[in-house]
Amino acid sequence: MKLKYLLSSMLLAALAFVVPFATSQKAPNFETPAWTRPFKPFQIAGNLYYVGSEDLAAYLITTPQGLILINSNLESSVPQIRESIEKLGFKFSDVKILLISHGHFDHCAGSAAIIKQTGAKYYVMGGDVSVVEACGKKEFEYSTRTDFHFPPTHVDRALHDGDTVSLGGTTLTAHLTPGHTKGTTTWTMDEVEGGRTLHVVIVGSPNVNEGYKLVANKQYPKIAEDYKKGFKVLKNLPCDIFLGAHGGYFGLDVKYPRWKNGDKNAFIDPSGYKSWIADRERAFEAALARQQTGKP
Ligand SMILES: [Zn+2]
C-alpha cells in the first residue's frame, strides 16, 4: 500500500512537470484561432489548390507524376491538410515533394509527420536547412523559444535562389526573399487558363516580427540588407495570382467568398500584390529607421 502510494505520488509529480511543457509545445502563445480553423479546400487555378486552414496557407500542385505540397503548418495541421487533399479527390500518399515558405513552426512543424506518412522528399532553401533539421533551435530569433520548436526534419535537397522544382510537367521556381528568416522562399509558377498565362506568386513573408533586431543583430548581421534584397526581388516578380504563406497576406477571407459566388478570377490581383508589397516595405523601412535612431 505504501509503495503504491509512493509510486502514484511520484507519477503525479512527474505529470506536474511534464504537462505544462507538453501544453506549451502544442499551443505557442503566438497561435491564433484562425491558424487552426478548418477551411474548405478549393481549386485556385489549373493544377493549383488551396489545402490550408483559415489563415495558415498550404498549397497543393497536382501532376500526373504525383503531388507537390507547399507548407506543412503546425503539427496539429497535418490531419486537416490530409483531409483537404482527400476531399479534392487526391491521395495523400501521392505527395512526392514537400516545400515550405520558411522555417518557422507555423509553416513547417508538420513536415516530419507528412514525410513519415507519405515518403515525400523535403526541399528547403539553404538558409533555413539547419533551422528545420535542428527543430528550430538554430533560428536566429527563436533559438530559446521552446514553444516555437518542432520535430527535427531531414532535408533531402538544399535549394538556392532561382532553383527550380519539377514534377510531372509542372515547374516551380524558388526565389530567395530573406530577412524574415535566412531562407524565406517565395514560390512562383505559371498557370495557363483559357489560353492566358497567369503568373502565380506565393510570398514567403516580408514581415518584421515583434522583437526582430534590424540593427547590430549578432545572430543575423545581414538582416536589414537581406530584407532590402528580398523587397527588390518581390517588386520585380510578375504577378497575376497573388498568394502567400498566410491567408491574411492576400485577403483570403475577402477573395474566397467572391470565388465561391462564381468569380473564378477572384485571386487575380496584380495591383493588390504591388500595393501590399509596397506597404510591407514601408513597414520595414519605418522599423529600421526607428531602430537606427534608437527608438524602441
Ligand atoms: Zn514566420
PDB file of C-alpha atoms in Angstrom, residues 20-193:
ATOM      1  CA  PRO A  20       2.817  22.334 -18.703  1.00  0.00           C
ATOM      2  CA  PHE A  21       5.711  21.643 -21.054  1.00  0.00           C
ATOM      3  CA  ALA A  22       3.582  19.465 -23.336  1.00  0.00           C
ATOM      4  CA  THR A  23       0.828  22.079 -23.347  1.00  0.00           C
ATOM      5  CA  SER A  24       3.186  24.890 -24.273  1.00  0.00           C
ATOM      6  CA  GLN A  25       4.562  22.752 -27.138  1.00  0.00           C
ATOM      7  CA  LYS A  26       1.066  22.363 -28.545  1.00  0.00           C
ATOM      8  CA  ALA A  27      -0.139  25.925 -28.079  1.00  0.00           C
ATOM      9  CA  PRO A  28       2.525  28.588 -28.538  1.00  0.00           C
ATOM     10  CA  ASN A  29       1.233  31.932 -27.302  1.00  0.00           C
ATOM     11  CA  PHE A  30       1.739  33.227 -30.846  1.00  0.00           C
ATOM     12  CA  GLU A  31      -1.008  30.993 -32.142  1.00  0.00           C
ATOM     13  CA  THR A  32      -4.352  32.466 -33.188  1.00  0.00           C
ATOM     14  CA  PRO A  33      -7.666  30.595 -33.679  1.00  0.00           C
ATOM     15  CA  ALA A  34      -7.599  31.292 -37.436  1.00  0.00           C
ATOM     16  CA  TRP A  35      -4.465  29.162 -37.663  1.00  0.00           C
ATOM     17  CA  THR A  36      -6.359  26.017 -36.763  1.00  0.00           C
ATOM     18  CA  ARG A  37      -9.893  26.717 -38.023  1.00  0.00           C
ATOM     19  CA  PRO A  38     -10.554  24.381 -40.966  1.00  0.00           C
ATOM     20  CA  PHE A  39     -11.100  25.871 -44.420  1.00  0.00           C
ATOM     21  CA  LYS A  40     -12.804  24.300 -47.414  1.00  0.00           C
ATOM     22  CA  PRO A  41     -10.189  23.213 -49.971  1.00  0.00           C
ATOM     23  CA  PHE A  42     -10.656  24.669 -53.458  1.00  0.00           C
ATOM     24  CA  GLN A  43      -9.079  24.987 -56.883  1.00  0.00           C
ATOM     25  CA  ILE A  44      -7.286  28.330 -57.264  1.00  0.00           C
ATOM     26  CA  ALA A  45      -6.349  27.819 -60.919  1.00  0.00           C
ATOM     27  CA  GLY A  46      -5.343  24.919 -63.178  1.00  0.00           C
ATOM     28  CA  ASN A  47      -3.483  22.344 -61.082  1.00  0.00           C
ATOM     29  CA  LEU A  48      -3.106  24.613 -58.049  1.00  0.00           C
ATOM     30  CA  TYR A  49      -5.339  24.104 -54.978  1.00  0.00           C
ATOM     31  CA  TYR A  50      -5.714  25.635 -51.514  1.00  0.00           C
ATOM     32  CA  VAL A  51      -5.458  22.999 -48.748  1.00  0.00           C
ATOM     33  CA  GLY A  52      -4.608  25.154 -45.711  1.00  0.00           C
ATOM     34  CA  SER A  53      -6.605  26.428 -42.743  1.00  0.00           C
ATOM     35  CA  GLU A  54      -8.325  29.801 -42.446  1.00  0.00           C
ATOM     36  CA  ASP A  55      -5.001  31.613 -42.056  1.00  0.00           C
ATOM     37  CA  LEU A  56      -2.163  29.084 -42.396  1.00  0.00           C
ATOM     38  CA  ALA A  57      -1.903  28.610 -46.129  1.00  0.00           C
ATOM     39  CA  ALA A  58      -0.916  25.314 -47.758  1.00  0.00           C
ATOM     40  CA  TYR A  59      -0.939  24.709 -51.490  1.00  0.00           C
ATOM     41  CA  LEU A  60      -1.291  21.519 -53.482  1.00  0.00           C
ATOM     42  CA  ILE A  61       0.056  21.216 -57.017  1.00  0.00           C
ATOM     43  CA  THR A  62      -1.200  18.159 -58.849  1.00  0.00           C
ATOM     44  CA  THR A  63       0.692  16.456 -61.676  1.00  0.00           C
ATOM     45  CA  PRO A  64       0.428  13.112 -63.478  1.00  0.00           C
ATOM     46  CA  GLN A  65       3.555  12.014 -61.589  1.00  0.00           C
ATOM     47  CA  GLY A  66       2.300  12.900 -58.121  1.00  0.00           C
ATOM     48  CA  LEU A  67       1.685  15.867 -55.856  1.00  0.00           C
ATOM     49  CA  ILE A  68       3.730  18.797 -54.592  1.00  0.00           C
ATOM     50  CA  LEU A  69       2.719  20.323 -51.253  1.00  0.00           C
ATOM     51  CA  ILE A  70       3.822  23.775 -50.110  1.00  0.00           C
ATOM     52  CA  ASN A  71       3.757  24.179 -46.291  1.00  0.00           C
ATOM     53  CA  SER A  72       3.076  21.592 -43.607  1.00  0.00           C
ATOM     54  CA  ASN A  73       1.998  24.190 -40.996  1.00  0.00           C
ATOM     55  CA  LEU A  74       1.553  23.154 -37.341  1.00  0.00           C
ATOM     56  CA  GLU A  75       1.937  19.586 -36.105  1.00  0.00           C
ATOM     57  CA  SER A  76      -1.811  19.641 -35.478  1.00  0.00           C
ATOM     58  CA  SER A  77      -2.490  20.806 -39.076  1.00  0.00           C
ATOM     59  CA  VAL A  78      -1.411  17.528 -40.677  1.00  0.00           C
ATOM     60  CA  PRO A  79      -4.763  15.658 -40.392  1.00  0.00           C
ATOM     61  CA  GLN A  80      -6.510  18.811 -41.702  1.00  0.00           C
ATOM     62  CA  ILE A  81      -4.207  19.074 -44.734  1.00  0.00           C
ATOM     63  CA  ARG A  82      -4.626  15.362 -45.391  1.00  0.00           C
ATOM     64  CA  GLU A  83      -8.417  15.660 -45.233  1.00  0.00           C
ATOM     65  CA  SER A  84      -8.376  18.657 -47.591  1.00  0.00           C
ATOM     66  CA  ILE A  85      -6.272  16.753 -50.144  1.00  0.00           C
ATOM     67  CA  GLU A  86      -8.602  13.742 -49.935  1.00  0.00           C
ATOM     68  CA  LYS A  87     -11.739  15.923 -50.198  1.00  0.00           C
ATOM     69  CA  LEU A  88     -10.388  17.225 -53.506  1.00  0.00           C
ATOM     70  CA  GLY A  89     -10.121  13.614 -54.691  1.00  0.00           C
ATOM     71  CA  PHE A  90      -6.350  13.179 -54.434  1.00  0.00           C
ATOM     72  CA  LYS A  91      -4.307  10.694 -52.421  1.00  0.00           C
ATOM     73  CA  PHE A  92      -2.233  11.979 -49.512  1.00  0.00           C
ATOM     74  CA  SER A  93       0.275   9.183 -50.171  1.00  0.00           C
ATOM     75  CA  ASP A  94       0.890  10.705 -53.632  1.00  0.00           C
ATOM     76  CA  VAL A  95       2.668  13.732 -52.114  1.00  0.00           C
ATOM     77  CA  LYS A  96       6.157  13.340 -53.592  1.00  0.00           C
ATOM     78  CA  ILE A  97       7.724  16.710 -52.798  1.00  0.00           C
ATOM     79  CA  LEU A  98       7.237  18.887 -49.718  1.00  0.00           C
ATOM     80  CA  LEU A  99       8.255  22.567 -49.833  1.00  0.00           C
ATOM     81  CA  ILE A 100       7.883  25.398 -47.296  1.00  0.00           C
ATOM     82  CA  SER A 101       7.560  29.194 -47.237  1.00  0.00           C
ATOM     83  CA  HIS A 102      10.112  29.479 -44.414  1.00  0.00           C
ATOM     84  CA  GLY A 103      11.465  27.665 -41.373  1.00  0.00           C
ATOM     85  CA  HIS A 104       9.059  28.909 -38.699  1.00  0.00           C
ATOM     86  CA  PHE A 105       6.898  26.372 -36.862  1.00  0.00           C
ATOM     87  CA  ASP A 106       3.623  27.730 -38.295  1.00  0.00           C
ATOM     88  CA  HIS A 107       4.733  26.665 -41.783  1.00  0.00           C
ATOM     89  CA  CYS A 108       6.992  23.657 -41.158  1.00  0.00           C
ATOM     90  CA  ALA A 109       6.200  21.931 -37.835  1.00  0.00           C
ATOM     91  CA  GLY A 110       4.029  19.332 -39.612  1.00  0.00           C
ATOM     92  CA  SER A 111       6.786  18.351 -42.060  1.00  0.00           C
ATOM     93  CA  ALA A 112       8.188  15.389 -40.090  1.00  0.00           C
ATOM     94  CA  ALA A 113       4.734  13.766 -39.838  1.00  0.00           C
ATOM     95  CA  ILE A 114       3.906  14.385 -43.516  1.00  0.00           C
ATOM     96  CA  ILE A 115       7.213  12.888 -44.633  1.00  0.00           C
ATOM     97  CA  LYS A 116       6.661   9.880 -42.365  1.00  0.00           C
ATOM     98  CA  GLN A 117       3.167   9.303 -43.772  1.00  0.00           C
ATOM     99  CA  THR A 118       3.903   9.944 -47.467  1.00  0.00           C
ATOM    100  CA  GLY A 119       7.631   9.361 -48.006  1.00  0.00           C
ATOM    101  CA  ALA A 120       7.817  12.801 -49.666  1.00  0.00           C
ATOM    102  CA  LYS A 121      11.199  14.418 -50.314  1.00  0.00           C
ATOM    103  CA  TYR A 122      11.826  17.656 -48.443  1.00  0.00           C
ATOM    104  CA  TYR A 123      13.372  20.582 -50.338  1.00  0.00           C
ATOM    105  CA  VAL A 124      14.276  23.648 -48.277  1.00  0.00           C
ATOM    106  CA  MET A 125      16.132  26.887 -49.073  1.00  0.00           C
ATOM    107  CA  GLY A 126      19.779  26.707 -47.910  1.00  0.00           C
ATOM    108  CA  GLY A 127      19.418  29.450 -45.278  1.00  0.00           C
ATOM    109  CA  ASP A 128      16.699  27.529 -43.423  1.00  0.00           C
ATOM    110  CA  VAL A 129      18.111  23.974 -43.704  1.00  0.00           C
ATOM    111  CA  SER A 130      19.961  23.977 -40.365  1.00  0.00           C
ATOM    112  CA  VAL A 131      16.873  25.512 -38.714  1.00  0.00           C
ATOM    113  CA  VAL A 132      14.446  22.785 -39.804  1.00  0.00           C
ATOM    114  CA  GLU A 133      16.972  19.990 -39.227  1.00  0.00           C
ATOM    115  CA  ALA A 134      17.615  21.276 -35.667  1.00  0.00           C
ATOM    116  CA  CYS A 135      13.919  21.696 -34.705  1.00  0.00           C
ATOM    117  CA  GLY A 136      14.091  25.486 -34.847  1.00  0.00           C
ATOM    118  CA  LYS A 137      16.866  25.649 -32.245  1.00  0.00           C
ATOM    119  CA  LYS A 138      19.202  27.295 -34.761  1.00  0.00           C
ATOM    120  CA  GLU A 139      16.696  30.009 -35.629  1.00  0.00           C
ATOM    121  CA  PHE A 140      18.285  33.453 -35.190  1.00  0.00           C
ATOM    122  CA  GLU A 141      15.413  34.909 -33.141  1.00  0.00           C
ATOM    123  CA  TYR A 142      13.676  31.922 -31.558  1.00  0.00           C
ATOM    124  CA  SER A 143      16.544  29.579 -30.589  1.00  0.00           C
ATOM    125  CA  THR A 144      15.466  29.619 -26.935  1.00  0.00           C
ATOM    126  CA  ARG A 145      11.706  29.670 -27.543  1.00  0.00           C
ATOM    127  CA  THR A 146      10.950  26.013 -26.846  1.00  0.00           C
ATOM    128  CA  ASP A 147       7.270  26.621 -27.607  1.00  0.00           C
ATOM    129  CA  PHE A 148       8.312  27.525 -31.171  1.00  0.00           C
ATOM    130  CA  HIS A 149      10.322  24.348 -31.675  1.00  0.00           C
ATOM    131  CA  PHE A 150       9.168  21.336 -33.693  1.00  0.00           C
ATOM    132  CA  PRO A 151      10.255  17.788 -34.607  1.00  0.00           C
ATOM    133  CA  PRO A 152      13.635  17.668 -36.396  1.00  0.00           C
ATOM    134  CA  THR A 153      13.237  17.042 -40.121  1.00  0.00           C
ATOM    135  CA  HIS A 154      15.856  15.802 -42.554  1.00  0.00           C
ATOM    136  CA  VAL A 155      16.214  17.888 -45.720  1.00  0.00           C
ATOM    137  CA  ASP A 156      16.784  15.955 -48.962  1.00  0.00           C
ATOM    138  CA  ARG A 157      17.746  18.922 -51.119  1.00  0.00           C
ATOM    139  CA  ALA A 158      19.073  22.362 -50.153  1.00  0.00           C
ATOM    140  CA  LEU A 159      17.746  24.964 -52.570  1.00  0.00           C
ATOM    141  CA  HIS A 160      19.449  28.080 -53.869  1.00  0.00           C
ATOM    142  CA  ASP A 161      17.951  31.282 -55.225  1.00  0.00           C
ATOM    143  CA  GLY A 162      16.467  30.631 -58.659  1.00  0.00           C
ATOM    144  CA  ASP A 163      16.427  26.829 -58.345  1.00  0.00           C
ATOM    145  CA  THR A 164      13.521  25.045 -59.947  1.00  0.00           C
ATOM    146  CA  VAL A 165      11.496  22.098 -58.684  1.00  0.00           C
ATOM    147  CA  SER A 166       9.845  20.000 -61.382  1.00  0.00           C
ATOM    148  CA  LEU A 167       7.401  17.113 -61.302  1.00  0.00           C
ATOM    149  CA  GLY A 168       5.112  15.703 -63.998  1.00  0.00           C
ATOM    150  CA  GLY A 169       5.410  18.694 -66.341  1.00  0.00           C
ATOM    151  CA  THR A 170       4.987  21.414 -63.690  1.00  0.00           C
ATOM    152  CA  THR A 171       7.884  23.637 -62.654  1.00  0.00           C
ATOM    153  CA  LEU A 172       8.089  25.891 -59.613  1.00  0.00           C
ATOM    154  CA  THR A 173      10.840  28.452 -59.047  1.00  0.00           C
ATOM    155  CA  ALA A 174      12.307  29.179 -55.608  1.00  0.00           C
ATOM    156  CA  HIS A 175      13.128  32.857 -55.062  1.00  0.00           C
ATOM    157  CA  LEU A 176      15.215  33.692 -52.019  1.00  0.00           C
ATOM    158  CA  THR A 177      13.460  36.599 -50.284  1.00  0.00           C
ATOM    159  CA  PRO A 178      15.351  36.610 -46.961  1.00  0.00           C
ATOM    160  CA  GLY A 179      15.122  38.728 -43.834  1.00  0.00           C
ATOM    161  CA  HIS A 180      12.099  37.221 -42.099  1.00  0.00           C
ATOM    162  CA  THR A 181      14.268  34.085 -41.948  1.00  0.00           C
ATOM    163  CA  LYS A 182      17.591  33.476 -43.652  1.00  0.00           C
ATOM    164  CA  GLY A 183      15.961  31.166 -46.181  1.00  0.00           C
ATOM    165  CA  THR A 184      12.496  32.673 -46.689  1.00  0.00           C
ATOM    166  CA  THR A 185      11.282  31.457 -50.053  1.00  0.00           C
ATOM    167  CA  THR A 186       8.792  32.985 -52.456  1.00  0.00           C
ATOM    168  CA  TRP A 187       7.495  30.380 -54.871  1.00  0.00           C
ATOM    169  CA  THR A 188       6.397  31.179 -58.414  1.00  0.00           C
ATOM    170  CA  MET A 189       4.781  29.113 -61.140  1.00  0.00           C
ATOM    171  CA  ASP A 190       2.696  29.689 -64.249  1.00  0.00           C
ATOM    172  CA  GLU A 191      -0.833  28.514 -64.890  1.00  0.00           C
ATOM    173  CA  VAL A 192      -2.391  28.593 -68.352  1.00  0.00           C
ATOM    174  CA  GLU A 193      -6.120  29.242 -68.330  1.00  0.00           C
TER     175      GLU A 193
END
